[in-house]
Amino acid sequence: KKVAILISGGGSNMLRLVEDMTGDHPARPVLVASNDPEAGGLKKAADLGVATAAVDHRAFRGDRAGFEAALLKPLLAADPDIICLAGFMRILTPAFVSRFSGRMLNIHPSLLPKYPGLNTHARAIQAGDAEAGATVHEVIPELDAGPILGQARVPILPGDTPESLAARVLVEEHRLYPAVLRHFASDDCRDG
Ligand code: GRF
């Protein structure tokens, strides 16, 4: 299976996914693409020998369809079986998402269906939740929804800040996403 990974920043989740796709893993990374040409993850991917692409969403101010058409070019050229969103911070249109229906994954830093959207850790702390975590789910047009493929839970500790909680969750993300992708890529009987 061929995997393309979309990032917007440092790409720590992308890194773990790429590092896991070796040996008997049923998938290989074929592209890392970003909406930000300055994304730190692009260099990390290139250093690991993975092809990269960048489409600056700021060059398409307000023209979401134009941005996505530009992003589709390297994506379709790489012809991935699976797309992983990993710290990708742009909302994709239903038209884009539906092209990869059933084979696009995302990691979201909350225990969905709680806290879709942004500032998830601050919201969990504010709500007085005992635990927080991350979710890997299939991407559907509705934001941060779609079938849940795996979750990881961490305790919220007294005195936690959004930053301290995010750091605890990130450690679990780096374990969860590779595990879910390995399963998804092996179980899946997609053609191609
Ligand atoms: C992580 O919290 C992830 O859950 C969210 O983006 C953040 C940064 O991810 N989607 P990464 O370090 O760029 O992979």
PDB file of C-alpha atoms and ligand atoms in Angstrom:
ATOM      1  CA  LYS A   1       0.000   0.000   0.000  1.00  0.00           C
ATOM      2  CA  LYS A   2       1.144   3.535  -0.813  1.00  0.00           C
ATOM      3  CA  VAL A   3       0.646   6.221   1.859  1.00  0.00           C
ATOM      4  CA  ALA A   4       0.639  10.000   1.422  1.00  0.00           C
ATOM      5  CA  ILE A   5       0.832  12.159   4.542  1.00  0.00           C
ATOM      6  CA  LEU A   6      -0.432  15.752   4.788  1.00  0.00           C
ATOM      7  CA  ILE A   7       1.144  18.054   7.375  1.00  0.00           C
ATOM      8  CA  SER A   8       1.099  21.721   8.322  1.00  0.00           C
ATOM      9  CA  GLY A   9       3.919  22.032  10.834  1.00  0.00           C
ATOM     10  CA  GLY A  10       6.607  20.065  12.618  1.00  0.00           C
ATOM     11  CA  GLY A  11       5.211  16.736  11.511  1.00  0.00           C
ATOM     12  CA  SER A  12       6.052  14.713  14.616  1.00  0.00           C
ATOM     13  CA  ASN A  13       3.177  12.322  13.837  1.00  0.00           C
ATOM     14  CA  MET A  14       4.284  12.065  10.196  1.00  0.00           C
ATOM     15  CA  LEU A  15       7.778  11.195  11.369  1.00  0.00           C
ATOM     16  CA  ARG A  16       6.541   8.308  13.512  1.00  0.00           C
ATOM     17  CA  LEU A  17       4.387   7.019  10.654  1.00  0.00           C
ATOM     18  CA  VAL A  18       7.296   7.120   8.179  1.00  0.00           C
ATOM     19  CA  GLU A  19       9.684   5.516  10.668  1.00  0.00           C
ATOM     20  CA  ASP A  20       7.199   2.687  11.278  1.00  0.00           C
ATOM     21  CA  MET A  21       6.670   1.888   7.580  1.00  0.00           C
ATOM     22  CA  THR A  22       9.671  -0.406   7.184  1.00  0.00           C
ATOM     23  CA  GLY A  23      10.292  -4.143   7.073  1.00  0.00           C
ATOM     24  CA  ASP A  24       7.125  -6.224   6.936  1.00  0.00           C
ATOM     25  CA  HIS A  25       4.811  -3.221   7.254  1.00  0.00           C
ATOM     26  CA  PRO A  26       2.154  -3.476   4.506  1.00  0.00           C
ATOM     27  CA  ALA A  27       2.589   0.188   3.530  1.00  0.00           C
ATOM     28  CA  ARG A  28       5.282   2.594   2.351  1.00  0.00           C
ATOM     29  CA  PRO A  29       5.288   6.421   2.371  1.00  0.00           C
ATOM     30  CA  VAL A  30       5.203   7.866  -1.161  1.00  0.00           C
ATOM     31  CA  LEU A  31       4.636  11.566  -0.415  1.00  0.00           C
ATOM     32  CA  VAL A  32       4.625  14.113   2.385  1.00  0.00           C
ATOM     33  CA  ALA A  33       2.787  17.294   1.389  1.00  0.00           C
ATOM     34  CA  SER A  34       2.109  20.502   3.273  1.00  0.00           C
ATOM     35  CA  ASN A  35      -0.005  23.647   2.936  1.00  0.00           C
ATOM     36  CA  ASP A  36       3.008  25.551   4.295  1.00  0.00           C
ATOM     37  CA  PRO A  37       6.275  25.557   2.320  1.00  0.00           C
ATOM     38  CA  GLU A  38       8.077  26.367   5.595  1.00  0.00           C
ATOM     39  CA  ALA A  39       6.648  23.389   7.483  1.00  0.00           C
ATOM     40  CA  GLY A  40       9.455  21.831   9.490  1.00  0.00           C
ATOM     41  CA  GLY A  41       8.180  18.364   8.671  1.00  0.00           C
ATOM     42  CA  LEU A  42       9.061  18.754   4.993  1.00  0.00           C
ATOM     43  CA  LYS A  43      12.776  18.697   5.726  1.00  0.00           C
ATOM     44  CA  LYS A  44      12.366  15.766   8.118  1.00  0.00           C
ATOM     45  CA  ALA A  45      10.590  13.835   5.363  1.00  0.00           C
ATOM     46  CA  ALA A  46      13.205  14.748   2.756  1.00  0.00           C
ATOM     47  CA  ASP A  47      15.975  13.685   5.149  1.00  0.00           C
ATOM     48  CA  LEU A  48      14.258  10.285   5.323  1.00  0.00           C
ATOM     49  CA  GLY A  49      14.179  10.093   1.532  1.00  0.00           C
ATOM     50  CA  VAL A  50      10.436  10.645   1.166  1.00  0.00           C
ATOM     51  CA  ALA A  51       9.200  12.794  -1.743  1.00  0.00           C
ATOM     52  CA  THR A  52       7.712  16.087  -0.612  1.00  0.00           C
ATOM     53  CA  ALA A  53       5.429  18.781  -2.003  1.00  0.00           C
ATOM     54  CA  ALA A  54       4.175  22.106  -0.709  1.00  0.00           C
ATOM     55  CA  VAL A  55       1.216  24.199  -1.812  1.00  0.00           C
ATOM     56  CA  ASP A  56       1.035  27.511   0.018  1.00  0.00           C
ATOM     57  CA  HIS A  57      -2.619  27.998   0.948  1.00  0.00           C
ATOM     58  CA  ARG A  58      -1.910  31.723   1.397  1.00  0.00           C
ATOM     59  CA  ALA A  59      -1.416  31.973  -2.365  1.00  0.00           C
ATOM     60  CA  PHE A  60      -5.062  30.939  -2.764  1.00  0.00           C
ATOM     61  CA  ARG A  61      -6.600  33.349  -0.234  1.00  0.00           C
ATOM     62  CA  GLY A  62     -10.298  32.480  -0.067  1.00  0.00           C
ATOM     63  CA  ASP A  63     -10.072  30.186  -3.074  1.00  0.00           C
ATOM     64  CA  ARG A  64     -10.315  26.862  -1.267  1.00  0.00           C
ATOM     65  CA  ALA A  65     -11.132  24.982  -4.463  1.00  0.00           C
ATOM     66  CA  GLY A  66      -8.044  26.445  -6.134  1.00  0.00           C
ATOM     67  CA  PHE A  67      -5.834  25.429  -3.249  1.00  0.00           C
ATOM     68  CA  GLU A  68      -7.198  21.896  -3.292  1.00  0.00           C
ATOM     69  CA  ALA A  69      -6.816  21.599  -7.069  1.00  0.00           C
ATOM     70  CA  ALA A  70      -3.140  22.548  -6.650  1.00  0.00           C
ATOM     71  CA  LEU A  71      -2.728  20.105  -3.770  1.00  0.00           C
ATOM     72  CA  LEU A  72      -4.347  17.312  -5.780  1.00  0.00           C
ATOM     73  CA  LYS A  73      -1.664  17.488  -8.477  1.00  0.00           C
ATOM     74  CA  PRO A  74       1.263  15.977  -6.514  1.00  0.00           C
ATOM     75  CA  LEU A  75      -1.181  13.803  -4.584  1.00  0.00           C
ATOM     76  CA  LEU A  76      -2.683  12.160  -7.666  1.00  0.00           C
ATOM     77  CA  ALA A  77       0.795  11.862  -9.201  1.00  0.00           C
ATOM     78  CA  ALA A  78       1.871   9.862  -6.132  1.00  0.00           C
ATOM     79  CA  ASP A  79      -1.292   7.764  -6.517  1.00  0.00           C
ATOM     80  CA  PRO A  80      -1.654   6.838  -2.826  1.00  0.00           C
ATOM     81  CA  ASP A  81      -3.908   4.068  -1.556  1.00  0.00           C
ATOM     82  CA  ILE A  82      -4.201   5.805   1.821  1.00  0.00           C
ATOM     83  CA  ILE A  83      -3.919   9.438   2.896  1.00  0.00           C
ATOM     84  CA  CYS A  84      -2.979  10.294   6.484  1.00  0.00           C
ATOM     85  CA  LEU A  85      -3.675  13.787   7.825  1.00  0.00           C
ATOM     86  CA  ALA A  86      -1.119  14.408  10.560  1.00  0.00           C
ATOM     87  CA  GLY A  87      -1.166  17.821  12.122  1.00  0.00           C
ATOM     88  CA  PHE A  88      -2.826  19.088   8.940  1.00  0.00           C
ATOM     89  CA  MET A  89      -4.605  22.284   9.869  1.00  0.00           C
ATOM     90  CA  ARG A  90      -6.699  23.090   6.791  1.00  0.00           C
ATOM     91  CA  ILE A  91     -10.345  22.099   6.474  1.00  0.00           C
ATOM     92  CA  LEU A  92     -10.866  20.054   3.315  1.00  0.00           C
ATOM     93  CA  THR A  93     -14.021  20.413   1.234  1.00  0.00           C
ATOM     94  CA  PRO A  94     -16.485  17.530   0.874  1.00  0.00           C
ATOM     95  CA  ALA A  95     -15.472  17.276  -2.797  1.00  0.00           C
ATOM     96  CA  PHE A  96     -11.826  16.686  -1.866  1.00  0.00           C
ATOM     97  CA  VAL A  97     -12.647  14.318   0.991  1.00  0.00           C
ATOM     98  CA  SER A  98     -15.039  12.253  -1.117  1.00  0.00           C
ATOM     99  CA  ARG A  99     -12.247  11.514  -3.632  1.00  0.00           C
ATOM    100  CA  PHE A 100     -10.563   9.500  -0.886  1.00  0.00           C
ATOM    101  CA  SER A 101     -13.655   8.169   0.822  1.00  0.00           C
ATOM    102  CA  GLY A 102     -12.846   5.294   3.137  1.00  0.00           C
ATOM    103  CA  ARG A 103      -9.095   5.727   2.761  1.00  0.00           C
ATOM    104  CA  MET A 104      -8.283   9.043   4.455  1.00  0.00           C
ATOM    105  CA  LEU A 105      -7.297   9.034   8.139  1.00  0.00           C
ATOM    106  CA  ASN A 106      -6.814  11.849  10.631  1.00  0.00           C
ATOM    107  CA  ILE A 107      -5.496  12.137  14.144  1.00  0.00           C
ATOM    108  CA  HIS A 108      -7.313  14.533  16.432  1.00  0.00           C
ATOM    109  CA  PRO A 109      -6.087  15.435  19.930  1.00  0.00           C
ATOM    110  CA  SER A 110      -9.261  14.630  21.870  1.00  0.00           C
ATOM    111  CA  LEU A 111     -11.413  11.658  22.798  1.00  0.00           C
ATOM    112  CA  LEU A 112     -13.924  12.183  19.976  1.00  0.00           C
ATOM    113  CA  PRO A 113     -16.824  12.733  19.839  1.00  0.00           C
ATOM    114  CA  LYS A 114     -15.822  15.117  22.624  1.00  0.00           C
ATOM    115  CA  TYR A 115     -14.117  18.359  21.563  1.00  0.00           C
ATOM    116  CA  PRO A 116     -14.049  18.395  17.765  1.00  0.00           C
ATOM    117  CA  GLY A 117     -12.274  21.502  16.456  1.00  0.00           C
ATOM    118  CA  LEU A 118      -9.538  23.489  18.139  1.00  0.00           C
ATOM    119  CA  ASN A 119      -8.184  24.086  21.662  1.00  0.00           C
ATOM    120  CA  THR A 120      -9.151  20.584  22.706  1.00  0.00           C
ATOM    121  CA  HIS A 121      -6.856  20.337  25.736  1.00  0.00           C
ATOM    122  CA  ALA A 122      -7.900  23.682  27.227  1.00  0.00           C
ATOM    123  CA  ARG A 123     -11.543  22.646  26.810  1.00  0.00           C
ATOM    124  CA  ALA A 124     -11.027  19.297  28.544  1.00  0.00           C
ATOM    125  CA  ILE A 125      -9.224  20.949  31.464  1.00  0.00           C
ATOM    126  CA  GLN A 126     -11.880  23.659  31.655  1.00  0.00           C
ATOM    127  CA  ALA A 127     -14.602  21.016  31.751  1.00  0.00           C
ATOM    128  CA  GLY A 128     -12.884  19.284  34.673  1.00  0.00           C
ATOM    129  CA  ASP A 129     -12.513  16.014  32.753  1.00  0.00           C
ATOM    130  CA  ALA A 130     -10.528  13.265  34.451  1.00  0.00           C
ATOM    131  CA  GLU A 131      -8.919  12.177  31.204  1.00  0.00           C
ATOM    132  CA  ALA A 132      -8.064  13.353  27.707  1.00  0.00           C
ATOM    133  CA  GLY A 133      -6.459  11.732  24.693  1.00  0.00           C
ATOM    134  CA  ALA A 134      -6.300  11.333  20.942  1.00  0.00           C
ATOM    135  CA  THR A 135      -8.428   9.732  18.259  1.00  0.00           C
ATOM    136  CA  VAL A 136      -7.571   8.330  14.837  1.00  0.00           C
ATOM    137  CA  HIS A 137     -10.638   8.318  12.613  1.00  0.00           C
ATOM    138  CA  GLU A 138     -11.639   7.985   8.990  1.00  0.00           C
ATOM    139  CA  VAL A 139     -12.192  11.402   7.446  1.00  0.00           C
ATOM    140  CA  ILE A 140     -15.686  12.259   6.220  1.00  0.00           C
ATOM    141  CA  PRO A 141     -16.936  15.660   5.065  1.00  0.00           C
ATOM    142  CA  GLU A 142     -18.087  16.579   8.609  1.00  0.00           C
ATOM    143  CA  LEU A 143     -15.129  17.975  10.593  1.00  0.00           C
ATOM    144  CA  ASP A 144     -13.502  15.599  13.110  1.00  0.00           C
ATOM    145  CA  ALA A 145     -16.276  13.046  12.695  1.00  0.00           C
ATOM    146  CA  GLY A 146     -16.176   9.731  10.839  1.00  0.00           C
ATOM    147  CA  PRO A 147     -15.669   6.148  12.058  1.00  0.00           C
ATOM    148  CA  ILE A 148     -13.242   5.930  14.972  1.00  0.00           C
ATOM    149  CA  LEU A 149     -10.339   3.542  14.289  1.00  0.00           C
ATOM    150  CA  GLY A 150      -8.507   3.919  17.598  1.00  0.00           C
ATOM    151  CA  GLN A 151      -8.153   6.040  20.698  1.00  0.00           C
ATOM    152  CA  ALA A 152      -5.532   6.628  23.381  1.00  0.00           C
ATOM    153  CA  ARG A 153      -6.367   7.938  26.873  1.00  0.00           C
ATOM    154  CA  VAL A 154      -4.237   9.868  29.341  1.00  0.00           C
ATOM    155  CA  PRO A 155      -5.122  11.234  32.794  1.00  0.00           C
ATOM    156  CA  ILE A 156      -5.595  14.948  33.289  1.00  0.00           C
ATOM    157  CA  LEU A 157      -3.495  15.751  36.343  1.00  0.00           C
ATOM    158  CA  PRO A 158      -3.958  18.506  38.913  1.00  0.00           C
ATOM    159  CA  GLY A 159      -2.187  21.634  37.750  1.00  0.00           C
ATOM    160  CA  ASP A 160      -2.185  20.532  34.115  1.00  0.00           C
ATOM    161  CA  THR A 161      -1.960  23.305  31.563  1.00  0.00           C
ATOM    162  CA  PRO A 162      -2.999  22.848  27.920  1.00  0.00           C
ATOM    163  CA  GLU A 163       0.726  22.562  27.150  1.00  0.00           C
ATOM    164  CA  SER A 164       1.503  19.894  29.749  1.00  0.00           C
ATOM    165  CA  LEU A 165      -1.561  17.915  28.694  1.00  0.00           C
ATOM    166  CA  ALA A 166      -0.731  18.285  24.993  1.00  0.00           C
ATOM    167  CA  ALA A 167       2.747  16.920  25.628  1.00  0.00           C
ATOM    168  CA  ARG A 168       1.320  13.887  27.459  1.00  0.00           C
ATOM    169  CA  VAL A 169      -1.207  13.264  24.663  1.00  0.00           C
ATOM    170  CA  LEU A 170       1.384  13.669  21.912  1.00  0.00           C
ATOM    171  CA  VAL A 171       3.408  10.787  23.322  1.00  0.00           C
ATOM    172  CA  GLU A 172       0.328   8.597  22.944  1.00  0.00           C
ATOM    173  CA  GLU A 173      -0.410   9.948  19.448  1.00  0.00           C
ATOM    174  CA  HIS A 174       3.020   8.772  18.355  1.00  0.00           C
ATOM    175  CA  ARG A 175       2.175   5.248  19.490  1.00  0.00           C
ATOM    176  CA  LEU A 176      -1.490   5.211  18.375  1.00  0.00           C
ATOM    177  CA  TYR A 177      -1.250   6.484  14.803  1.00  0.00           C
ATOM    178  CA  PRO A 178       1.397   3.998  13.593  1.00  0.00           C
ATOM    179  CA  ALA A 179      -0.510   1.142  15.223  1.00  0.00           C
ATOM    180  CA  VAL A 180      -3.798   2.146  13.594  1.00  0.00           C
ATOM    181  CA  LEU A 181      -2.196   2.674  10.167  1.00  0.00           C
ATOM    182  CA  ARG A 182      -0.491  -0.727  10.299  1.00  0.00           C
ATOM    183  CA  HIS A 183      -3.838  -2.362  11.024  1.00  0.00           C
ATOM    184  CA  PHE A 184      -5.750  -0.277   8.490  1.00  0.00           C
ATOM    185  CA  ALA A 185      -3.211  -0.947   5.724  1.00  0.00           C
ATOM    186  CA  SER A 186      -3.111  -4.681   6.389  1.00  0.00           C
ATOM    187  CA  ASP A 187      -6.842  -5.257   6.926  1.00  0.00           C
ATOM    188  CA  ASP A 188      -7.946  -3.151   4.064  1.00  0.00           C
ATOM    189  CA  CYS A 189      -8.763  -5.006   0.837  1.00  0.00           C
ATOM    190  CA  ARG A 190      -8.762  -1.905  -1.378  1.00  0.00           C
ATOM    191  CA  ASP A 191      -7.918  -2.510  -5.023  1.00  0.00           C
ATOM    192  CA  GLY A 192      -4.598  -1.192  -6.387  1.00  0.00           C
TER     193      GLY A 192
HETATM  194  C1  GRF B   1      -0.952  17.193  17.312  1.00  0.00           C
HETATM  195  O1  GRF B   1      -1.528  17.569  18.540  1.00  0.00           O
HETATM  196  C2  GRF B   1      -1.986  16.450  16.504  1.00  0.00           C
HETATM  197  O2  GRF B   1      -2.925  15.776  17.319  1.00  0.00           O
HETATM  198  C3  GRF B   1      -2.680  17.551  15.777  1.00  0.00           C
HETATM  199  O3  GRF B   1      -1.614  18.414  15.380  1.00  0.00           O
HETATM  200  C4  GRF B   1      -0.672  18.450  16.477  1.00  0.00           C
HETATM  201  C5  GRF B   1       0.750  18.518  15.955  1.00  0.00           C
HETATM  202  O4  GRF B   1       0.993  17.383  15.203  1.00  0.00           O
HETATM  203  N1  GRF B   1      -3.430  17.038  14.674  1.00  0.00           N
HETATM  204  P1  GRF B   1       2.450  17.148  14.466  1.00  0.00           P
HETATM  205  O5  GRF B   1       3.515  17.278  15.545  1.00  0.00           O
HETATM  206  O6  GRF B   1       2.613  18.227  13.413  1.00  0.00           O
HETATM  207  O7  GRF B   1       2.364  15.770  13.902  1.00  0.00           O
END
